[in-house]
Amino acid sequence: MNKKIALHIITDGQHSLHEVVHFVTKFEPYISYLHIREPSCTASELFDCIKKLKYAGFPLQKIVINDRIDVALATDVSHVQIGYRSIPVAIASEKFSNLKIGASIHSLEEATNTKANWLLYGHIFDTASKKGIACRGTKLLQQLVSNVSIPVIAIGGITPQNTKEVCASGVSGIAVMSGIWQANDPIEKVKEYASQLKEWEDEKFR
């Protein structure tokens, strides 16, 4: 059976929510999940954004809300991403057992005994948003994947050109932020990533 590698797109906080809605409704056929990561937005703004996405036909099951569990509960979104500014994963998992929770981690030690449903791990390659911080690389990524029993999503410096290298580490998905939002044509760039994932799947499992 083919293993489909999920494509996660993360908003970058640099575009208006109106732009986000405009673009992601066009992305939707090509992506697995949209992570709404907008730390400067209010709960009300996020609530309205998700309502607009839903009205535009974007499936709620494809939405992941970063940090704001309250907004997820209010909008019937079942996926949340927990980071270092959030409440602990164990508490969120205990108190909100109906939610599927992702944990953002940077080491194998952080992955031990987590209550998360998936892990977001990086940064894999050098990226402008992490200047001066050493990247983890695909060797450590593969080590992490081999030592955990839950899906691992790789993030950080992933381009269409190195997508297959990341897939070879055994990840369940890749996450992209600046690679999409800083592109001249974000919609075409999403298609490039999706095409590389499809090629990987076809080559690996044919």
Coordinates of N, CA and C in Angstrom, one line a residue:
M1 N 0.8 -1.2 0.0 CA 0.0 0.0 0.0 C 0.9 1.3 0.0
N2 N 0.5 2.2 -0.8 CA 1.3 3.4 -0.9 C 1.2 4.2 0.4
K3 N 2.4 4.8 0.7 CA 2.4 5.7 1.9 C 2.4 7.1 1.4
K4 N 1.3 7.8 1.6 CA 1.1 9.2 1.1 C 1.8 10.1 2.1
I5 N 2.7 10.9 1.6 CA 3.4 11.9 2.4 C 2.6 13.2 2.4
A6 N 2.2 13.6 3.6 CA 1.3 14.8 3.8 C 2.1 16.1 3.5
L7 N 1.4 17.0 2.9 CA 1.9 18.4 2.7 C 1.2 19.3 3.6
H8 N 2.0 19.9 4.5 CA 1.4 20.9 5.5 C 1.9 22.3 5.1
I9 N 1.0 23.2 5.0 CA 1.4 24.6 4.7 C 1.1 25.4 5.9
I10 N 2.1 26.2 6.4 CA 1.9 27.0 7.6 C 1.9 28.5 7.2
T11 N 0.9 29.2 7.7 CA 0.9 30.6 7.5 C 2.1 31.3 8.2
D12 N 2.5 32.5 7.6 CA 3.7 33.1 8.1 C 3.5 34.3 8.9
G13 N 2.3 34.7 9.1 CA 2.0 35.9 9.9 C 2.4 37.2 9.3
Q14 N 2.8 37.2 8.0 CA 3.2 38.3 7.2 C 2.1 38.8 6.2
H15 N 1.1 38.0 6.1 CA 0.0 38.3 5.1 C -1.3 38.5 5.9
S16 N -2.1 39.4 5.3 CA -3.4 39.6 5.9 C -4.2 38.3 5.9
L17 N -5.2 38.2 6.8 CA -6.0 37.0 6.8 C -6.9 37.0 5.5
H18 N -7.2 38.1 5.0 CA -7.9 38.1 3.7 C -7.0 37.4 2.6
E19 N -5.7 37.7 2.6 CA -4.9 37.1 1.6 C -4.8 35.6 1.9
V20 N -4.7 35.2 3.2 CA -4.6 33.8 3.5 C -5.8 33.1 3.0
V21 N -7.0 33.6 3.2 CA -8.2 32.9 2.7 C -8.2 32.8 1.2
H22 N -7.8 33.9 0.5 CA -7.7 33.9 -0.9 C -6.8 32.8 -1.5
F23 N -5.6 32.7 -0.9 CA -4.6 31.8 -1.4 C -5.0 30.3 -1.1
V24 N -5.3 30.1 0.2 CA -5.4 28.7 0.6 C -6.7 28.0 0.1
T25 N -7.7 28.8 -0.3 CA -8.8 28.1 -0.9 C -8.4 27.6 -2.3
K26 N -7.4 28.2 -2.9 CA -6.8 27.7 -4.2 C -5.8 26.6 -4.0
F27 N -5.1 26.6 -2.8 CA -4.2 25.5 -2.4 C -4.9 24.2 -2.2
E28 N -6.1 24.3 -1.7 CA -6.7 23.2 -1.0 C -6.6 21.8 -1.7
P29 N -6.8 21.7 -3.0 CA -6.8 20.4 -3.6 C -5.4 19.8 -3.5
Y30 N -4.3 20.6 -3.3 CA -3.0 20.1 -3.4 C -2.3 19.8 -2.0
I31 N -3.0 20.2 -0.9 CA -2.4 20.1 0.4 C -3.2 19.2 1.3
S32 N -2.5 18.7 2.3 CA -3.1 17.9 3.3 C -3.6 18.6 4.5
Y33 N -2.8 19.6 5.0 CA -3.2 20.4 6.1 C -2.8 21.9 6.0
L34 N -3.6 22.8 6.5 CA -3.2 24.2 6.6 C -3.0 24.5 8.1
H35 N -1.8 24.9 8.5 CA -1.6 25.4 9.9 C -1.8 26.9 9.9
I36 N -2.7 27.3 10.7 CA -2.9 28.8 10.9 C -2.1 29.2 12.1
R37 N -1.0 29.8 11.8 CA 0.0 30.3 12.8 C 0.1 31.8 12.7
E38 N -0.7 32.4 13.5 CA -0.8 33.9 13.4 C -0.8 34.5 14.8
P39 N 0.4 34.5 15.5 CA 0.5 34.9 16.9 C 0.1 36.3 17.2
S40 N 0.1 37.2 16.2 CA -0.3 38.6 16.4 C -1.8 38.8 16.2
C41 N -2.5 37.8 15.8 CA -4.0 38.0 15.6 C -4.7 37.7 16.9
T42 N -5.9 38.3 17.0 CA -6.7 38.1 18.2 C -7.5 36.8 17.9
A43 N -8.1 36.3 19.0 CA -9.0 35.2 18.9 C -10.2 35.5 18.0
S44 N -10.7 36.7 18.1 CA -11.8 37.1 17.2 C -11.4 37.1 15.7
E45 N -10.2 37.6 15.4 CA -9.8 37.6 14.0 C -9.6 36.2 13.5
L46 N -9.0 35.3 14.3 CA -8.8 33.9 13.9 C -10.2 33.2 13.7
F47 N -11.1 33.5 14.6 CA -12.4 32.9 14.5 C -13.1 33.3 13.2
D48 N -13.0 34.6 12.8 CA -13.6 35.1 11.6 C -12.9 34.5 10.4
C49 N -11.6 34.3 10.5 CA -10.8 33.7 9.4 C -11.3 32.3 9.1
I50 N -11.4 31.5 10.1 CA -11.9 30.1 10.0 C -13.3 30.1 9.5
K51 N -14.1 31.0 9.9 CA -15.5 31.0 9.4 C -15.5 31.3 7.9
K52 N -14.6 32.2 7.5 CA -14.5 32.5 6.0 C -14.0 31.3 5.2
L53 N -13.0 30.6 5.8 CA -12.5 29.5 5.1 C -13.6 28.4 5.0
K54 N -14.3 28.2 6.0 CA -15.4 27.2 6.0 C -16.5 27.6 5.0
Y55 N -16.8 28.9 4.9 CA -17.8 29.4 4.0 C -17.3 29.2 2.6
A56 N -16.0 29.3 2.4 CA -15.4 29.2 1.0 C -15.3 27.7 0.6
G57 N -15.6 26.8 1.5 CA -15.5 25.4 1.2 C -14.3 24.7 1.6
F58 N -13.4 25.4 2.4 CA -12.2 24.7 2.9 C -12.6 23.7 4.0
P59 N -12.2 22.5 3.9 CA -12.6 21.5 4.9 C -12.0 21.8 6.3
L60 N -12.8 21.8 7.3 CA -12.3 22.0 8.7 C -11.3 20.9 9.1
Q61 N -11.5 19.7 8.6 CA -10.5 18.6 9.0 C -9.1 18.8 8.4
K62 N -9.0 19.8 7.5 CA -7.6 20.1 7.0 C -7.0 21.3 7.7
I63 N -7.7 21.8 8.7 CA -7.1 23.0 9.4 C -6.5 22.6 10.7
V64 N -5.3 23.1 11.0 CA -4.6 23.0 12.3 C -4.4 24.4 12.8
I65 N -4.8 24.6 14.0 CA -4.7 25.9 14.7 C -3.5 25.9 15.6
N66 N -2.6 26.8 15.4 CA -1.4 26.9 16.3 C -1.8 27.6 17.6
D67 N -1.5 26.9 18.7 CA -1.6 27.5 20.1 C -3.0 27.7 20.6
R68 N -3.9 28.3 19.8 CA -5.2 28.8 20.3 C -6.2 27.6 20.4
I69 N -6.1 26.9 21.5 CA -7.1 25.8 21.7 C -8.5 26.4 21.8
D70 N -8.6 27.6 22.4 CA -10.0 28.2 22.5 C -10.6 28.4 21.2
V71 N -9.9 28.9 20.2 CA -10.4 29.1 18.9 C -10.8 27.8 18.2
A72 N -9.9 26.8 18.4 CA -10.2 25.4 17.8 C -11.5 24.9 18.3
L73 N -11.7 25.0 19.6 CA -13.0 24.5 20.2 C -14.2 25.3 19.7
A74 N -14.0 26.6 19.6 CA -15.1 27.5 19.2 C -15.5 27.3 17.7
T75 N -14.6 26.8 16.9 CA -14.8 26.6 15.5 C -15.0 25.2 15.0
D76 N -15.0 24.3 16.0 CA -15.1 22.8 15.7 C -13.9 22.3 14.8
V77 N -12.7 23.0 15.0 CA -11.5 22.5 14.4 C -10.9 21.5 15.4
S78 N -10.5 20.3 14.9 CA -10.1 19.2 15.8 C -8.6 19.0 15.9
H79 N -7.8 19.8 15.1 CA -6.4 19.7 15.1 C -5.7 21.0 15.7
V80 N -4.8 20.8 16.6 CA -4.1 22.0 17.1 C -2.6 21.7 17.2
Q81 N -1.8 22.7 17.1 CA -0.3 22.5 17.2 C 0.2 23.3 18.4
I82 N 0.9 22.5 19.3 CA 1.3 23.1 20.5 C 2.8 23.4 20.5
G83 N 3.2 24.6 20.8 CA 4.6 25.0 20.8 C 5.0 25.4 22.2
Y84 N 6.1 26.2 22.2 CA 6.7 26.5 23.5 C 6.0 27.6 24.2
R85 N 5.1 28.3 23.6 CA 4.3 29.4 24.2 C 3.0 28.8 24.7
S86 N 2.7 27.6 24.4 CA 1.4 27.0 24.7 C 1.4 26.3 26.1
I87 N 0.2 25.8 26.5 CA 0.2 25.0 27.7 C 0.8 23.6 27.3
P88 N 1.3 22.9 28.3 CA 2.0 21.6 28.1 C 1.1 20.6 27.3
V89 N 1.7 19.9 26.4 CA 1.0 18.9 25.6 C 0.2 17.9 26.5
A90 N 0.8 17.5 27.6 CA 0.1 16.5 28.5 C -1.1 17.1 29.1
I91 N -1.1 18.3 29.4 CA -2.3 19.0 30.0 C -3.4 19.1 28.9
A92 N -3.0 19.6 27.7 CA -3.9 19.8 26.7 C -4.6 18.5 26.3
S93 N -3.8 17.4 26.2 CA -4.3 16.1 25.9 C -5.3 15.6 26.9
E94 N -5.0 15.8 28.2 CA -5.9 15.4 29.3 C -7.2 16.1 29.3
K95 N -7.1 17.4 29.2 CA -8.3 18.3 29.3 C -9.1 18.3 28.0
F96 N -8.5 18.1 26.9 CA -9.2 18.2 25.6 C -9.0 17.0 24.8
S97 N -9.5 15.9 25.3 CA -9.2 14.6 24.7 C -9.9 14.4 23.3
N98 N -10.8 15.3 23.0 CA -11.4 15.3 21.6 C -10.5 15.9 20.6
L99 N -9.4 16.6 21.0 CA -8.5 17.2 20.0 C -7.4 16.3 19.6
K100 N -6.9 16.5 18.4 CA -5.7 15.8 17.9 C -4.6 16.9 18.0
I101 N -3.5 16.5 18.7 CA -2.5 17.5 19.1 C -1.2 17.2 18.5
G102 N -0.6 18.2 17.9 CA 0.8 18.1 17.4 C 1.7 18.9 18.4
A103 N 2.9 18.3 18.6 CA 3.9 19.0 19.4 C 5.1 19.4 18.6
S104 N 5.5 20.7 18.7 CA 6.7 21.2 18.1 C 7.9 20.8 18.9
I105 N 8.9 20.1 18.3 CA 10.1 19.7 19.0 C 11.3 20.0 18.2
H106 N 12.5 19.9 18.9 CA 13.8 20.1 18.3 C 14.8 19.1 18.6
S107 N 14.4 18.0 19.4 CA 15.3 17.0 19.7 C 14.6 15.7 20.0
L108 N 15.3 14.6 20.0 CA 14.8 13.3 20.3 C 14.3 13.2 21.7
E109 N 15.0 13.9 22.6 CA 14.7 13.9 24.0 C 13.3 14.5 24.2
E110 N 13.0 15.5 23.5 CA 11.6 16.1 23.7 C 10.5 15.2 23.2
A111 N 10.8 14.3 22.3 CA 9.8 13.4 21.8 C 9.5 12.2 22.7
T112 N 10.3 12.0 23.7 CA 10.1 10.9 24.6 C 8.9 11.1 25.5
N113 N 8.0 10.0 25.5 CA 6.8 10.0 26.3 C 5.8 11.1 26.1
T114 N 5.9 11.7 24.9 CA 4.9 12.7 24.6 C 3.5 12.2 24.4
K115 N 2.5 13.0 24.7 CA 1.1 12.6 24.6 C 0.6 13.1 23.2
A116 N 1.5 13.7 22.4 CA 1.0 14.3 21.1 C 0.6 13.2 20.1
N117 N -0.2 13.6 19.2 CA -0.6 12.7 18.1 C 0.4 12.7 16.9
W118 N 1.2 13.8 16.8 CA 2.2 13.9 15.8 C 3.3 14.9 16.3
L119 N 4.4 14.8 15.6 CA 5.5 15.7 16.0 C 5.9 16.6 14.8
L120 N 6.2 17.8 15.1 CA 6.7 18.8 14.0 C 8.1 19.0 14.4
Y121 N 9.1 18.6 13.6 CA 10.5 18.6 13.9 C 11.3 19.4 12.9
G122 N 12.2 20.2 13.5 CA 13.1 21.0 12.6 C 14.0 21.9 13.4
H123 N 14.7 22.7 12.7 CA 14.7 22.9 11.3 C 15.7 21.9 10.6
I124 N 15.3 21.4 9.5 CA 16.0 20.3 8.8 C 17.2 20.9 8.1
F125 N 17.0 22.0 7.3 CA 18.0 22.7 6.5 C 18.1 24.1 7.0
D126 N 19.2 24.8 6.6 CA 19.3 26.2 7.0 C 18.2 27.0 6.4
T127 N 17.7 28.0 7.2 CA 16.6 28.8 6.8 C 16.8 30.2 7.4
A128 N 16.3 31.2 6.6 CA 16.5 32.6 7.0 C 15.9 32.9 8.4
S129 N 14.8 32.2 8.7 CA 14.1 32.5 10.0 C 14.9 31.9 11.2
K130 N 15.9 31.1 11.0 CA 16.7 30.5 12.1 C 18.2 30.8 11.9
K131 N 18.5 32.0 11.5 CA 19.9 32.4 11.3 C 20.7 32.2 12.6
G132 N 21.9 31.6 12.4 CA 22.8 31.4 13.5 C 22.5 30.1 14.3
I133 N 21.5 29.4 14.0 CA 21.1 28.2 14.7 C 21.4 27.0 13.7
A134 N 22.2 26.0 14.2 CA 22.5 24.9 13.4 C 21.3 24.1 13.0
C135 N 21.2 23.7 11.7 CA 20.1 22.8 11.3 C 20.3 21.4 11.8
R136 N 19.2 20.6 11.8 CA 19.3 19.3 12.3 C 19.8 18.3 11.3
G137 N 19.4 18.5 10.0 CA 19.8 17.7 8.9 C 19.0 16.4 8.9
T138 N 19.1 15.7 7.8 CA 18.3 14.5 7.5 C 18.7 13.3 8.3
K139 N 20.0 13.3 8.8 CA 20.5 12.1 9.6 C 19.8 12.1 10.9
L140 N 19.7 13.2 11.6 CA 19.0 13.3 12.9 C 17.5 13.1 12.7
L141 N 17.0 13.6 11.6 CA 15.6 13.4 11.3 C 15.3 11.9 11.2
Q142 N 16.1 11.2 10.4 CA 15.9 9.7 10.3 C 16.0 9.0 11.6
Q143 N 16.9 9.5 12.5 CA 17.1 8.9 13.8 C 15.8 9.1 14.6
L144 N 15.3 10.3 14.6 CA 14.0 10.6 15.3 C 12.9 9.7 14.8
V145 N 12.7 9.6 13.5 CA 11.6 8.8 12.9 C 11.7 7.4 13.3
S146 N 13.0 6.9 13.4 CA 13.2 5.5 13.8 C 12.9 5.2 15.3
N147 N 12.9 6.2 16.1 CA 12.7 6.0 17.5 C 11.4 6.5 18.1
V148 N 10.5 6.9 17.3 CA 9.2 7.2 17.8 C 8.1 6.4 17.0
S149 N 6.9 6.3 17.6 CA 5.9 5.5 17.0 C 4.7 6.4 16.5
I150 N 4.9 7.7 16.5 CA 3.9 8.6 16.0 C 4.4 9.3 14.8
P151 N 3.6 9.9 13.9 CA 4.0 10.6 12.7 C 5.0 11.7 13.0
V152 N 6.0 11.9 12.2 CA 6.9 13.0 12.2 C 6.7 13.9 11.0
I153 N 6.5 15.1 11.2 CA 6.4 16.1 10.1 C 7.7 17.0 10.1
A154 N 8.4 17.0 9.0 CA 9.7 17.7 9.0 C 9.4 19.2 8.5
I155 N 10.2 20.1 9.1 CA 10.0 21.5 8.7 C 11.4 22.2 8.7
G156 N 11.5 23.3 7.9 CA 12.7 24.1 7.9 C 13.6 24.0 6.7
G157 N 13.5 25.0 5.8 CA 14.4 25.0 4.7 C 14.1 23.9 3.6
I158 N 12.9 23.4 3.7 CA 12.5 22.4 2.7 C 12.1 23.0 1.4
T159 N 12.7 22.6 0.3 CA 12.4 23.2 -1.0 C 11.9 22.1 -1.9
P160 N 11.3 22.4 -3.1 CA 10.9 21.3 -4.0 C 12.2 20.4 -4.4
Q161 N 13.3 21.1 -4.4 CA 14.5 20.3 -4.8 C 15.0 19.3 -3.8
N162 N 14.8 19.6 -2.5 CA 15.3 18.6 -1.5 C 14.1 17.9 -0.8
T163 N 12.9 18.0 -1.4 CA 11.8 17.3 -0.8 C 12.0 15.8 -0.8
K164 N 12.5 15.2 -1.9 CA 12.6 13.8 -1.9 C 13.7 13.3 -0.9
E165 N 14.7 14.1 -0.7 CA 15.7 13.7 0.3 C 15.1 13.6 1.7
V166 N 14.2 14.5 2.0 CA 13.5 14.5 3.3 C 12.5 13.3 3.4
C167 N 11.8 13.0 2.3 CA 10.9 11.9 2.3 C 11.7 10.6 2.5
A168 N 12.9 10.5 2.1 CA 13.7 9.3 2.3 C 14.0 9.0 3.7
S169 N 13.8 10.0 4.6 CA 14.1 9.8 6.0 C 12.9 9.1 6.7
G170 N 11.9 8.8 6.0 CA 10.7 8.1 6.6 C 9.7 8.9 7.2
V171 N 9.7 10.2 6.9 CA 8.7 11.1 7.5 C 7.3 10.9 7.0
S172 N 6.3 11.3 7.8 CA 4.9 11.2 7.4 C 4.5 12.4 6.6
G173 N 5.3 13.5 6.7 CA 4.9 14.7 6.0 C 6.0 15.7 6.0
I174 N 5.8 16.8 5.2 CA 6.7 17.9 5.2 C 5.8 19.2 5.5
A175 N 6.4 20.1 6.2 CA 5.7 21.4 6.4 C 6.5 22.5 5.8
V176 N 5.8 23.5 5.2 CA 6.5 24.5 4.5 C 5.8 25.9 4.8
M177 N 6.7 26.9 5.1 CA 6.1 28.2 5.4 C 6.7 29.2 4.4
S178 N 7.9 29.7 4.6 CA 8.4 30.7 3.7 C 8.6 30.3 2.3
G179 N 8.8 29.0 2.1 CA 9.0 28.4 0.7 C 7.7 28.7 -0.1
I180 N 6.6 28.8 0.5 CA 5.3 29.1 -0.2 C 5.1 30.6 -0.2
W181 N 5.1 31.2 1.0 CA 4.6 32.6 1.1 C 5.5 33.6 0.6
Q182 N 6.8 33.3 0.4 CA 7.8 34.2 -0.2 C 8.0 34.0 -1.7
A183 N 7.2 33.0 -2.2 CA 7.3 32.7 -3.6 C 6.6 33.8 -4.4
N184 N 7.0 34.0 -5.7 CA 6.3 35.0 -6.5 C 4.9 34.5 -6.8
D185 N 4.7 33.2 -6.9 CA 3.4 32.7 -7.2 C 3.2 31.5 -6.2
P186 N 2.6 31.8 -5.0 CA 2.4 30.8 -4.0 C 1.7 29.6 -4.5
I187 N 0.7 29.8 -5.3 CA -0.2 28.7 -5.8 C 0.7 27.7 -6.7
E188 N 1.4 28.3 -7.6 CA 2.3 27.4 -8.4 C 3.4 26.7 -7.6
K189 N 3.8 27.4 -6.5 CA 4.9 26.8 -5.7 C 4.3 25.6 -4.9
V190 N 3.1 25.7 -4.4 CA 2.4 24.6 -3.8 C 2.3 23.4 -4.7
K191 N 2.0 23.7 -6.0 CA 1.9 22.6 -6.9 C 3.2 21.9 -7.1
E192 N 4.3 22.7 -7.1 CA 5.6 22.1 -7.2 C 5.9 21.1 -6.1
Y193 N 5.6 21.5 -4.9 CA 5.8 20.6 -3.7 C 5.0 19.4 -3.9
A194 N 3.7 19.6 -4.2 CA 2.8 18.4 -4.4 C 3.3 17.5 -5.5
S195 N 3.8 18.1 -6.5 CA 4.4 17.2 -7.6 C 5.6 16.4 -7.2
Q196 N 6.5 17.0 -6.4 CA 7.6 16.3 -5.9 C 7.2 15.1 -5.0
L197 N 6.2 15.4 -4.1 CA 5.7 14.3 -3.3 C 5.1 13.2 -4.1
K198 N 4.4 13.5 -5.1 CA 3.7 12.5 -5.9 C 4.8 11.7 -6.7
E199 N 5.8 12.4 -7.1 CA 6.9 11.7 -7.8 C 7.6 10.7 -6.9
W200 N 7.8 11.2 -5.6 CA 8.5 10.3 -4.6 C 7.6 9.0 -4.4
E201 N 6.3 9.2 -4.2 CA 5.4 8.1 -3.9 C 5.4 7.1 -5.1
D202 N 5.4 7.7 -6.3 CA 5.4 6.8 -7.5 C 6.7 6.0 -7.7
E203 N 7.8 6.7 -7.4 CA 9.1 6.0 -7.5 C 9.3 5.0 -6.4
K204 N 8.9 5.3 -5.2 CA 9.1 4.4 -4.1 C 8.2 3.2 -4.1
F205 N 7.0 3.3 -4.5 CA 6.0 2.3 -4.3 C 5.5 1.6 -5.6
R206 N 6.1 2.0 -6.8 CA 5.7 1.4 -8.0 C 6.1 -0.1 -8.1

